[in-house]
mmCIF file of C-alpha atoms and ligand atoms in Angstrom:
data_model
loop_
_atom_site.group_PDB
_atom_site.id
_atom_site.type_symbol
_atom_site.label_atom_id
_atom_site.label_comp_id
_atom_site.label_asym_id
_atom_site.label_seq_id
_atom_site.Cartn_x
_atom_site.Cartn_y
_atom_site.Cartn_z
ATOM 1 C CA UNK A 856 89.644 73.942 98.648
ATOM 2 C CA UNK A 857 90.051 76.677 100.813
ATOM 3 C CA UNK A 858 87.245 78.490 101.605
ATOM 4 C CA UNK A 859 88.256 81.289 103.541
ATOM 5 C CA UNK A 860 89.143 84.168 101.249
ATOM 6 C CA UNK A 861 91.408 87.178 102.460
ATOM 7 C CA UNK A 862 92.485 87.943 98.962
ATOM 8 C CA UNK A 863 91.236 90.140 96.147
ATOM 9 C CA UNK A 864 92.636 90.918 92.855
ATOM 10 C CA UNK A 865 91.973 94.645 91.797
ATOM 11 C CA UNK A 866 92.494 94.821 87.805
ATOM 12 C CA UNK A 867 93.631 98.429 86.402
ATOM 13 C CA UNK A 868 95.386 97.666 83.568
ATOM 14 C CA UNK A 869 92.827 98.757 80.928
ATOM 15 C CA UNK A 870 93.284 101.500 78.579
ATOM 16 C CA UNK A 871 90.231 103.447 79.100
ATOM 17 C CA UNK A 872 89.477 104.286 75.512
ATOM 18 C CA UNK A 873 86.138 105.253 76.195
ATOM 19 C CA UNK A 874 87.229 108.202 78.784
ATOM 20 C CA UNK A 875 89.528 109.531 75.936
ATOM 21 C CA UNK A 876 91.174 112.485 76.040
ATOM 22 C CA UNK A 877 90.638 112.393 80.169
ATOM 23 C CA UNK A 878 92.412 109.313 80.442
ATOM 24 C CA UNK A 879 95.771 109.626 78.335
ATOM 25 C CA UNK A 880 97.800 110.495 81.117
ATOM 26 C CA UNK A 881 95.571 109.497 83.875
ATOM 27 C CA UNK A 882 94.397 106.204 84.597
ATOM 28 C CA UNK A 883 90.774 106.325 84.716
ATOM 29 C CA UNK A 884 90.771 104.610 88.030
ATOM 30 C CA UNK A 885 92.192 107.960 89.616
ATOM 31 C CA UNK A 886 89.328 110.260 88.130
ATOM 32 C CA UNK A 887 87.879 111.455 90.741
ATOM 33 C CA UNK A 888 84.776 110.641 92.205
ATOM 34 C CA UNK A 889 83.159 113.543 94.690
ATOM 35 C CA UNK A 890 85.974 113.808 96.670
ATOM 36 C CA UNK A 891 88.316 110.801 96.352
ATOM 37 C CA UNK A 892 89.308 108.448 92.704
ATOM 38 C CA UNK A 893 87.477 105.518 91.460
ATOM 39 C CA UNK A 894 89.818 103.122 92.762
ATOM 40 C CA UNK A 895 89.253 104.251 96.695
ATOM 41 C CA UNK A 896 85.628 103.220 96.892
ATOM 42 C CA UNK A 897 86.604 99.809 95.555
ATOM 43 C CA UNK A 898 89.826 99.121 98.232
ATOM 44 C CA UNK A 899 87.717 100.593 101.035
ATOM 45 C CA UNK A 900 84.663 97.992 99.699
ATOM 46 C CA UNK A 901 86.947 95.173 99.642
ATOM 47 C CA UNK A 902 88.199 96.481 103.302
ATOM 48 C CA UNK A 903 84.426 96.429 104.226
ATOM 49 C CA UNK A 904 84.108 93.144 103.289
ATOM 50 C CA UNK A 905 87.554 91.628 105.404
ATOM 51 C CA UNK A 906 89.358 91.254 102.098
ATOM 52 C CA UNK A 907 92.881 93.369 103.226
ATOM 53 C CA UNK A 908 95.446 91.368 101.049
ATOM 54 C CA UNK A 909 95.384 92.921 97.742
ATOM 55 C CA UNK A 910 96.351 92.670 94.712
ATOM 56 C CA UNK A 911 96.255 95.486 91.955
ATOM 57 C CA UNK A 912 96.858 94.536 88.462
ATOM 58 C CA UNK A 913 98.287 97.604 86.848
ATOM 59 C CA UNK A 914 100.053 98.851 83.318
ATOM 60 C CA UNK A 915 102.018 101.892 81.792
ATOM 61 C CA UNK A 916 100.933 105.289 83.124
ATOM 62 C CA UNK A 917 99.738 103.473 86.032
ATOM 63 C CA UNK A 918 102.029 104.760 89.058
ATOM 64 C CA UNK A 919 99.405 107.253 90.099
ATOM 65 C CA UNK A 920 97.810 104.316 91.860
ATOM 66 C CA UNK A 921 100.637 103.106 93.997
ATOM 67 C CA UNK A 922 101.218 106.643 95.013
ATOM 68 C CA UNK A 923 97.864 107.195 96.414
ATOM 69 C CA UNK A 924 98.031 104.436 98.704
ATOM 70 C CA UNK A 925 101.817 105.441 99.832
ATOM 71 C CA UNK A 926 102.355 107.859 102.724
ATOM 72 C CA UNK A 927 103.389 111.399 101.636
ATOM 73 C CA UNK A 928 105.248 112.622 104.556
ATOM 74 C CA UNK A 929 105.995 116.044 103.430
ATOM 75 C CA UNK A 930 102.189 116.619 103.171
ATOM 76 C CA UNK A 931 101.598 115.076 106.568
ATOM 77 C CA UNK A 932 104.087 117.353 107.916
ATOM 78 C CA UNK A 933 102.638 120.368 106.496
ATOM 79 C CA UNK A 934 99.095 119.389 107.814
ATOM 80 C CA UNK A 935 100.296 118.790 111.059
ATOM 81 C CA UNK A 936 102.353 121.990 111.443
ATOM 82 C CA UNK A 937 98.914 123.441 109.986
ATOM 83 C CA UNK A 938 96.430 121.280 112.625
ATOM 84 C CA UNK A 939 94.259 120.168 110.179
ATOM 85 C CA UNK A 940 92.992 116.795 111.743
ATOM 86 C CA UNK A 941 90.358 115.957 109.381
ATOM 87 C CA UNK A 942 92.546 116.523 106.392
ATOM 88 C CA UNK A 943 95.707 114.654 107.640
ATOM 89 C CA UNK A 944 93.333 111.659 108.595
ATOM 90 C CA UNK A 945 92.002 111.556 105.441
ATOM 91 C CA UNK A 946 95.429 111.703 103.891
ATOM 92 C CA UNK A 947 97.140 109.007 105.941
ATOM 93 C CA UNK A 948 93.875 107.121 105.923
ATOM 94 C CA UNK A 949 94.699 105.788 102.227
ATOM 95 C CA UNK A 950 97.884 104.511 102.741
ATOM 96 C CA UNK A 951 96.654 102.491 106.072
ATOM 97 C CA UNK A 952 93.836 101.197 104.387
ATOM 98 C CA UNK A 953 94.865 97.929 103.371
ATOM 99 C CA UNK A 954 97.565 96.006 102.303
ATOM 100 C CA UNK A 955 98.125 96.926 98.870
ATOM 101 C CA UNK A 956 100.494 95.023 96.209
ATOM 102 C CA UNK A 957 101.040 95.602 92.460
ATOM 103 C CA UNK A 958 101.706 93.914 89.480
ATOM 104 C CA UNK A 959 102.236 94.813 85.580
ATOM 105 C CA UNK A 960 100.254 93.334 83.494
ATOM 106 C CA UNK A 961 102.227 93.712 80.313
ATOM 107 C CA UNK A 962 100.176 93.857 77.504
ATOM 108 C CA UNK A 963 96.806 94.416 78.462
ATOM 109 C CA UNK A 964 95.386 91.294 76.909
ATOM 110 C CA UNK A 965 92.160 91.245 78.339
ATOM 111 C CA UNK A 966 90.398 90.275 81.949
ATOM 112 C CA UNK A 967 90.943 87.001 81.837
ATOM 113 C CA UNK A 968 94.898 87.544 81.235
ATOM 114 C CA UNK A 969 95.147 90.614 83.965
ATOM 115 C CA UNK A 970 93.129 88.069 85.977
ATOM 116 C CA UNK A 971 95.803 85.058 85.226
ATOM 117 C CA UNK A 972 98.903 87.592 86.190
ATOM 118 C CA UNK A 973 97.637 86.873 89.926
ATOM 119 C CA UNK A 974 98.181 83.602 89.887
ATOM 120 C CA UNK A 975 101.389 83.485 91.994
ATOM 121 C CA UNK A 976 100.053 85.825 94.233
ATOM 122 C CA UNK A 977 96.732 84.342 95.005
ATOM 123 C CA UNK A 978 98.043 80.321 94.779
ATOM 124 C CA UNK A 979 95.253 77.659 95.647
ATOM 125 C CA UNK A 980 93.403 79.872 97.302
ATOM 126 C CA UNK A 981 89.477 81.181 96.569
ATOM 127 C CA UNK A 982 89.700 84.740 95.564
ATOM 128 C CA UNK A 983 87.698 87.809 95.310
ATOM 129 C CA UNK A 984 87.834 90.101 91.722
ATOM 130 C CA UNK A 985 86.806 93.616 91.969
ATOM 131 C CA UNK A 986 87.453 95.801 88.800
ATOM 132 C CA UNK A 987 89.062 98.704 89.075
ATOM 133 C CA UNK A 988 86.547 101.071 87.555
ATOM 134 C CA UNK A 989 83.253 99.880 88.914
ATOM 135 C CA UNK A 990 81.520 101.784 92.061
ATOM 136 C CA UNK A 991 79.122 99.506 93.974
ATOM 137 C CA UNK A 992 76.716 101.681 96.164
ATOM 138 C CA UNK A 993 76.605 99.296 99.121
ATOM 139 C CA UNK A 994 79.361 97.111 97.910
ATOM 140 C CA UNK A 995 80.335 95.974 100.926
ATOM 141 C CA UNK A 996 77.097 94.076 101.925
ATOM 142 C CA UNK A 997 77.346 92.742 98.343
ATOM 143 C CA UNK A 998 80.787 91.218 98.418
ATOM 144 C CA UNK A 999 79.826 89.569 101.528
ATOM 145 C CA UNK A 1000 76.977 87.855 100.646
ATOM 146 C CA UNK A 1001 78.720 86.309 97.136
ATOM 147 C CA UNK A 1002 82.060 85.357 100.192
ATOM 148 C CA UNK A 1003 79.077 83.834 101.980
ATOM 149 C CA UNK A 1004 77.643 81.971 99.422
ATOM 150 C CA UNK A 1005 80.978 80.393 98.127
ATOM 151 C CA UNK A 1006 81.436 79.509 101.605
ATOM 152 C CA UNK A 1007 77.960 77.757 101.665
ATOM 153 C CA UNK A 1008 78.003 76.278 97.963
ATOM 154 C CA UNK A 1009 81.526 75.948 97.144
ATOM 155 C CA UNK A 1010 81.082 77.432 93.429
ATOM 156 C CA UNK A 1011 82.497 80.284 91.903
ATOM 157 C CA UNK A 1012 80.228 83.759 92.495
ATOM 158 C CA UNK A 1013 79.336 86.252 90.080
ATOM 159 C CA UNK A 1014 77.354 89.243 90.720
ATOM 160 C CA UNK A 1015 74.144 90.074 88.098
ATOM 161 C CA UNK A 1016 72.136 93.165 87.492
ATOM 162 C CA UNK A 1017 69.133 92.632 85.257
ATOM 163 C CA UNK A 1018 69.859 95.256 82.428
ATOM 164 C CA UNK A 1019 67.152 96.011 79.875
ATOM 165 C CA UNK A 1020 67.730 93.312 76.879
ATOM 166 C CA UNK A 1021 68.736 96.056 74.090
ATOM 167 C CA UNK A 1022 71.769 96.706 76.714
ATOM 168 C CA UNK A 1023 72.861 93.276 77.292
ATOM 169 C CA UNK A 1024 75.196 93.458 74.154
ATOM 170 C CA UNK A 1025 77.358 95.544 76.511
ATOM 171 C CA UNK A 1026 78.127 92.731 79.088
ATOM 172 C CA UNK A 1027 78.913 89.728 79.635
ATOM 173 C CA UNK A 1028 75.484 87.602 80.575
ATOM 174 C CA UNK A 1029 74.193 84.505 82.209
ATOM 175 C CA UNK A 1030 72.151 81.507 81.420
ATOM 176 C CA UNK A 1031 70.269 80.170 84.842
ATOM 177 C CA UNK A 1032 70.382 76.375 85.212
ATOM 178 C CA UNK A 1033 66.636 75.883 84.781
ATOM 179 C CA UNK A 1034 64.849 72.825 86.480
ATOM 180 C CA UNK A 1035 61.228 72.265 84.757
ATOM 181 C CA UNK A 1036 61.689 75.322 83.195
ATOM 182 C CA UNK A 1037 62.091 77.674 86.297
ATOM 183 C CA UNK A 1038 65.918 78.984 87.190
ATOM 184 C CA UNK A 1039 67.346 76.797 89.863
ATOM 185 C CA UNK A 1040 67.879 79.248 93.143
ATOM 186 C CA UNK A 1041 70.291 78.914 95.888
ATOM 187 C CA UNK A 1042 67.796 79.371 99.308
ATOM 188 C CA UNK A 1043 69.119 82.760 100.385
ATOM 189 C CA UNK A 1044 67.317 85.420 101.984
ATOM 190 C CA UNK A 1045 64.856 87.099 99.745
ATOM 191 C CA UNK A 1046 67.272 90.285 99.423
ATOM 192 C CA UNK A 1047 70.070 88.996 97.895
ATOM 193 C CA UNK A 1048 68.258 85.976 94.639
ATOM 194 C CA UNK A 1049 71.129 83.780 93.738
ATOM 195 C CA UNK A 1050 71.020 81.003 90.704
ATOM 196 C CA UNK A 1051 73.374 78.213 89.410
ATOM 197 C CA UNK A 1052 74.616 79.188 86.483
ATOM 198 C CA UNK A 1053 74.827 76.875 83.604
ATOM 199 C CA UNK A 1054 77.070 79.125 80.756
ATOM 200 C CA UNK A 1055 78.005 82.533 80.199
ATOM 201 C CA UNK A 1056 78.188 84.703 77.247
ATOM 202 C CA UNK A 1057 80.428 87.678 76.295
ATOM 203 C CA UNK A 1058 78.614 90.570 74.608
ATOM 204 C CA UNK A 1059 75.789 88.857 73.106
ATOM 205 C CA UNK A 1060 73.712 90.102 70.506
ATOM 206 C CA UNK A 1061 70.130 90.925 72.279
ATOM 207 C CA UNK A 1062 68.709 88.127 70.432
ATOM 208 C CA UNK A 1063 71.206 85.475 71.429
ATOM 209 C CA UNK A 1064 71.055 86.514 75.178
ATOM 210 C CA UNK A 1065 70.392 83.683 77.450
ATOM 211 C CA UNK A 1066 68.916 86.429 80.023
ATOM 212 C CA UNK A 1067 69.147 89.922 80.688
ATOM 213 C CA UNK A 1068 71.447 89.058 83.987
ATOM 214 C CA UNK A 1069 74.271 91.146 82.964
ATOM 215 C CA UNK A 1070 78.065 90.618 84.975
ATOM 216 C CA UNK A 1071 79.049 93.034 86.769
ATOM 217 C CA UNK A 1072 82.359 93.912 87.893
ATOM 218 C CA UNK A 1073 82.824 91.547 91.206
ATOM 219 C CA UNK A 1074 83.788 87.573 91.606
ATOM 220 C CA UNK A 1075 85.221 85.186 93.975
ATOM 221 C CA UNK A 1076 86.750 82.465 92.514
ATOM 222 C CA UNK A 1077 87.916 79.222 92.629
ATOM 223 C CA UNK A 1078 91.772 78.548 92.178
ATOM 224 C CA UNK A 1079 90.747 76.315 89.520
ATOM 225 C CA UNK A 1080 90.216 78.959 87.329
ATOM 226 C CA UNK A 1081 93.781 80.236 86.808
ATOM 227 C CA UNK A 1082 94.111 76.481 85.305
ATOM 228 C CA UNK A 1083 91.624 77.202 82.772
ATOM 229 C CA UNK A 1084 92.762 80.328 81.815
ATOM 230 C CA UNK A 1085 95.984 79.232 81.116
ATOM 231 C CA UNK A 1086 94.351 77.805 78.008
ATOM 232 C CA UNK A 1087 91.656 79.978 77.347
ATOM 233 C CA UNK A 1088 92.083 81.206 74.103
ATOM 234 C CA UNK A 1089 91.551 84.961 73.010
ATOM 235 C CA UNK A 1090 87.467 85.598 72.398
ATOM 236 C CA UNK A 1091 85.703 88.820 72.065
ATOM 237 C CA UNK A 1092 87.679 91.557 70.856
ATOM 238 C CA UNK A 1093 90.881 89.808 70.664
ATOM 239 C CA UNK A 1094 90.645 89.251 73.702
ATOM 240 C CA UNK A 1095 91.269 86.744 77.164
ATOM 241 C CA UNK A 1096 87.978 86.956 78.441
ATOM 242 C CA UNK A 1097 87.469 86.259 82.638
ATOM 243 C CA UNK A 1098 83.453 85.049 80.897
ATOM 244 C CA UNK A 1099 84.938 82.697 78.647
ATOM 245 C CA UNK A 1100 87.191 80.739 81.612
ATOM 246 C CA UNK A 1101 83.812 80.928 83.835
ATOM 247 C CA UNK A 1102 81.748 79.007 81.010
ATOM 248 C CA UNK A 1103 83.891 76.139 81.749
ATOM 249 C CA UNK A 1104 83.467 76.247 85.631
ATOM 250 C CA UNK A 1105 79.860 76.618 84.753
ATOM 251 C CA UNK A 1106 79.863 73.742 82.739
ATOM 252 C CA UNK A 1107 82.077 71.213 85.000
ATOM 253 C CA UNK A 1108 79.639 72.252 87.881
ATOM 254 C CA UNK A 1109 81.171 68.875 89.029
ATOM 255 C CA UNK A 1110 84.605 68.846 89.033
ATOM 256 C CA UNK A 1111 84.796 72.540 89.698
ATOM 257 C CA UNK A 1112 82.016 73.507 92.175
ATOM 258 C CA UNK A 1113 80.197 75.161 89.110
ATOM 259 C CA UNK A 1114 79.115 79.151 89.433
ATOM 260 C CA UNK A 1115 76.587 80.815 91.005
ATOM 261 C CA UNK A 1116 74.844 84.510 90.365
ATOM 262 C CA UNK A 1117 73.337 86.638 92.944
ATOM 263 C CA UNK A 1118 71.624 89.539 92.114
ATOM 264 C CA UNK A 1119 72.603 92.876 92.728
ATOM 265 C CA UNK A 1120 69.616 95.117 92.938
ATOM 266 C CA UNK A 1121 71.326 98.584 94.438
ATOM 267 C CA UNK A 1122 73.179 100.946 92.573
ATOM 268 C CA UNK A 1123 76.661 100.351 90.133
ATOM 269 C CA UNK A 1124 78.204 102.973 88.113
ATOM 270 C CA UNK A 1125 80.920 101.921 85.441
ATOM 271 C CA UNK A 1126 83.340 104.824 85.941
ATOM 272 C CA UNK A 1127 85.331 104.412 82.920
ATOM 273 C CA UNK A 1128 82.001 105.239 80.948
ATOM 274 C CA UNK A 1129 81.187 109.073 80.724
ATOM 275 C CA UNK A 1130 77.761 108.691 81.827
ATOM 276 C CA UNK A 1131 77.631 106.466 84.481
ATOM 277 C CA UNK A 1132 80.881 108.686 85.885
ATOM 278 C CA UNK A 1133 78.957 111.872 85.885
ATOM 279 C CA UNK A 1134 75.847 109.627 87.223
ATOM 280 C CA UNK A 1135 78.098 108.366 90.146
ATOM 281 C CA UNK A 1136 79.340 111.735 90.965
ATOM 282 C CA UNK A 1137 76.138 113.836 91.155
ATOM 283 C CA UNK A 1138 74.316 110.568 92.915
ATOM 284 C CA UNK A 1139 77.391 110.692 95.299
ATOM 285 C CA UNK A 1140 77.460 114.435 95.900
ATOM 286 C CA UNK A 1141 73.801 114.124 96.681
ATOM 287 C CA UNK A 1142 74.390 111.734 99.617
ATOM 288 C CA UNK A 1143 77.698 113.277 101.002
ATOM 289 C CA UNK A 1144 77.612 114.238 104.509
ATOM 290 C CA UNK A 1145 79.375 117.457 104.033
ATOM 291 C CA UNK A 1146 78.148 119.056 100.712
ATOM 292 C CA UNK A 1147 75.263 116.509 99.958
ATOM 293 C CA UNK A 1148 72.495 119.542 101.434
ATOM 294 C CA UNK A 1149 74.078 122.172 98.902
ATOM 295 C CA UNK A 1150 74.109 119.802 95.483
ATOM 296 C CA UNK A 1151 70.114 118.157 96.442
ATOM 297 C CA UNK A 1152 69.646 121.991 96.466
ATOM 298 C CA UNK A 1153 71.407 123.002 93.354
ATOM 299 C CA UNK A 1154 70.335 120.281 91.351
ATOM 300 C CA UNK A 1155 66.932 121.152 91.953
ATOM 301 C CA UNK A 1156 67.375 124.767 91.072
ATOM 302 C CA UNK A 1157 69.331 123.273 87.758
ATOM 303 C CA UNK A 1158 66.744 121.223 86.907
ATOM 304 C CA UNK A 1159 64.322 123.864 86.262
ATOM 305 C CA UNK A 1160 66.120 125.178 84.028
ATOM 306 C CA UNK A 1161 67.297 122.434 81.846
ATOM 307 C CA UNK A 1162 63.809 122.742 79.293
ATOM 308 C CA UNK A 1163 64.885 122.579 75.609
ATOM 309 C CA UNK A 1164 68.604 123.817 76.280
ATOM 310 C CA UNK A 1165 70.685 122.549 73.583
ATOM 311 C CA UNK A 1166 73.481 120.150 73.049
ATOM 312 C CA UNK A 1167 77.134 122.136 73.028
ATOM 313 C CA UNK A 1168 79.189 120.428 70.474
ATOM 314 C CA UNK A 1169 82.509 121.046 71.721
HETATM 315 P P1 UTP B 1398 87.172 97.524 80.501
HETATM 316 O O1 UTP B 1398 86.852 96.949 79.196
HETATM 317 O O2 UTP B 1398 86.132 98.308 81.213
HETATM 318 O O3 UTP B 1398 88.473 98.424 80.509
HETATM 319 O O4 UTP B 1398 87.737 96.361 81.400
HETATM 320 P P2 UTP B 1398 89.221 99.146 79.350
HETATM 321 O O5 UTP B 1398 89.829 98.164 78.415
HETATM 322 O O6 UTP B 1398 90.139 100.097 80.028
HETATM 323 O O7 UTP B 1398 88.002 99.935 78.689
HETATM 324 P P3 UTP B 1398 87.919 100.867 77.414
HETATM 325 O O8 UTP B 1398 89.266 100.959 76.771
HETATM 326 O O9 UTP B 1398 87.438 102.181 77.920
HETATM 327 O O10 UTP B 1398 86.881 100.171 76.575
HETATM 328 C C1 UTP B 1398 87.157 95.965 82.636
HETATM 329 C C2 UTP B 1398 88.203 95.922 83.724
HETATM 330 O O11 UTP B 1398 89.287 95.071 83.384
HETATM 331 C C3 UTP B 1398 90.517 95.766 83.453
HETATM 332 C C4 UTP B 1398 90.162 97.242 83.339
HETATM 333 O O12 UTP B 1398 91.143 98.045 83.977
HETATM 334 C C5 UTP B 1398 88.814 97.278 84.053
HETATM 335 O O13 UTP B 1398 88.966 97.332 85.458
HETATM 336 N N1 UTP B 1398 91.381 95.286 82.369
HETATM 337 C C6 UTP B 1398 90.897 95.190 81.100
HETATM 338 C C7 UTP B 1398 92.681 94.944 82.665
HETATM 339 O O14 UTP B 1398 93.141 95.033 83.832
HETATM 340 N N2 UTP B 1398 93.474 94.494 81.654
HETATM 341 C C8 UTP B 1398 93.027 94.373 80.372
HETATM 342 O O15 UTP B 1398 93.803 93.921 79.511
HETATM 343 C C9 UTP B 1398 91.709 94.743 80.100
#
């Protein structure tokens, strides 16, 4: 096994159903977030983190993407003849960002099959998975710990948020390896809990949940798992699930250096879900160096006056 990773596997082949009408001609990825799309935050995390070979698994309607991260030289000119430095960086700063590759998916069958299309690309090789539409506040710090604790343990690495238990039905959650009764941890420091894993569930039903640890959107994994793919079946929703494929490495902790959770205690936002999006981009304003004084401001004056106002119905 290797264990140094240098690749990640971005996939962006989903439909976006939820993000309907928005998203019939967009991809959701490219919404725009502040003052950049979804799908920047999560190349320039992966860049944070050393990961520059990447991989973006796209579909149909999809070509937005590749242009963003392509030089425009006609734009560049015009800035230049213009001298606006901080705009042409910003431009050209996409396309130099990383080393960005694409493939189709073809039918979007699922995570797990967007997931398997990288296969060629990533070979035996440990790899890191970052979806598409997920913003990790922080991410950075986050994806390195999970590359440092594949380094230290060898096992696949999931990242967990504990989620209230009537939302776990939303995710895909974890069952802790428990040794007399208490979750076996992985001796990390106190900022960053981590847990062998001993199976993982797809959407369960609040009631079935082994946990309220729900997956969020970043792995690394072992190779190994593109060999249990290959046969994973379709599960929830018709479905390849990535969850369903990690249940085995969970269970062959053995053979295939089982999986391991560390929990992610910052901030997330799901992008291709209406709420979190408008979460991320009011949370992100907030914070922005250049207009982050103005919206704490607004939102303040806003807030006053949001007593009993009524829902539009549009
Ligand atoms: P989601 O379930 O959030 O994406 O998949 P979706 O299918 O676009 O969502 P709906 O339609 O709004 O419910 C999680 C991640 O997996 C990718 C998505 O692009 C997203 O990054 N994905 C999902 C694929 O690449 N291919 C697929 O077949 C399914």
């Amino acid at each position: 096994m290797t264990s140094q990773v240098t690749k990640a596997v971005i996939p962006a082949a989903g439909l976006g159903t939820r993000f309907l009408p928005a998203t019939k001609a967009i991809p959701k990825e490219m919404l725009p977030v502040v003052d950049r799309p979804a799908i920047q935050y999560v190349v320039e995390e992966a860049v944070q983190a050393n990961l520059t070979d990447l991989l973006m698994v796209t579909g149909r309607n999809k070509t937005p993407l590749e242009n963003h991260f392509d030089r425009v030289p006609a734009l560049e000119d015009a800035l230049e003849k213009r001298g606006d430095e901080s705009r042409l960086t910003a431009v050209r700063r996409t396309s130099e960002l990383a080393d960005v590759h694409y493939l189709r998916q073809g039918d979007p069958l699922g995570l797990g099959h967007a997931v398997l299309r990288a296969h060629q690309h990533v070979g035996k090789n440990s790899f890191a998975v970052l979806l598409g539409d997920d913003i990790i506040d922080d991410g950075g710090e986050l994806l390195r710990e999970m590359l440092t604790l594949h380094e230290k343990t060898g096992a696949s690495v999931v990242a967990v948020q504990e989620v209230p238990t009537e939302q776990v039905s939303s995710y895909g959650v974890v069952a802790p390896h428990l040794v007399d009764g208490a979750p076996e941890s992985i001796e990390s420091n106190d900022a960053w809990p981590a847990v062998w894993v001993d199976g993982l569930v797809e959407k369960p039903a609040p009631e079935q949940a082994p946990s309220n640890l729900a997956i969020i959107g970043r792995y690394v994994l072992r190779h190994e798992v593109f060999e249990v793919l290959q046969r994973t079946s379709p599960g929830r929703g018709g479905e390849i699930q990535l969850t369903d494929a990690m249940q085995e490495l969970a269970a062959r902790r053995e053979e295939l250096g089982g999986v391991v959770a560390v929990v992610f205690r910052g901030r997330r936002y799901d992008t291709g879900n209406k709420f979190d999006y408008l979460k991320a981009n009011i949370e992100l304003a907030a914070a922005h160096p250049e207009i982050g004084e103005q919206v704490r401001e607004w939102i303040q004056s806003y807030a006053s006056t949001l007593t009993n106002r009524p829902t539009q119905n549009r």
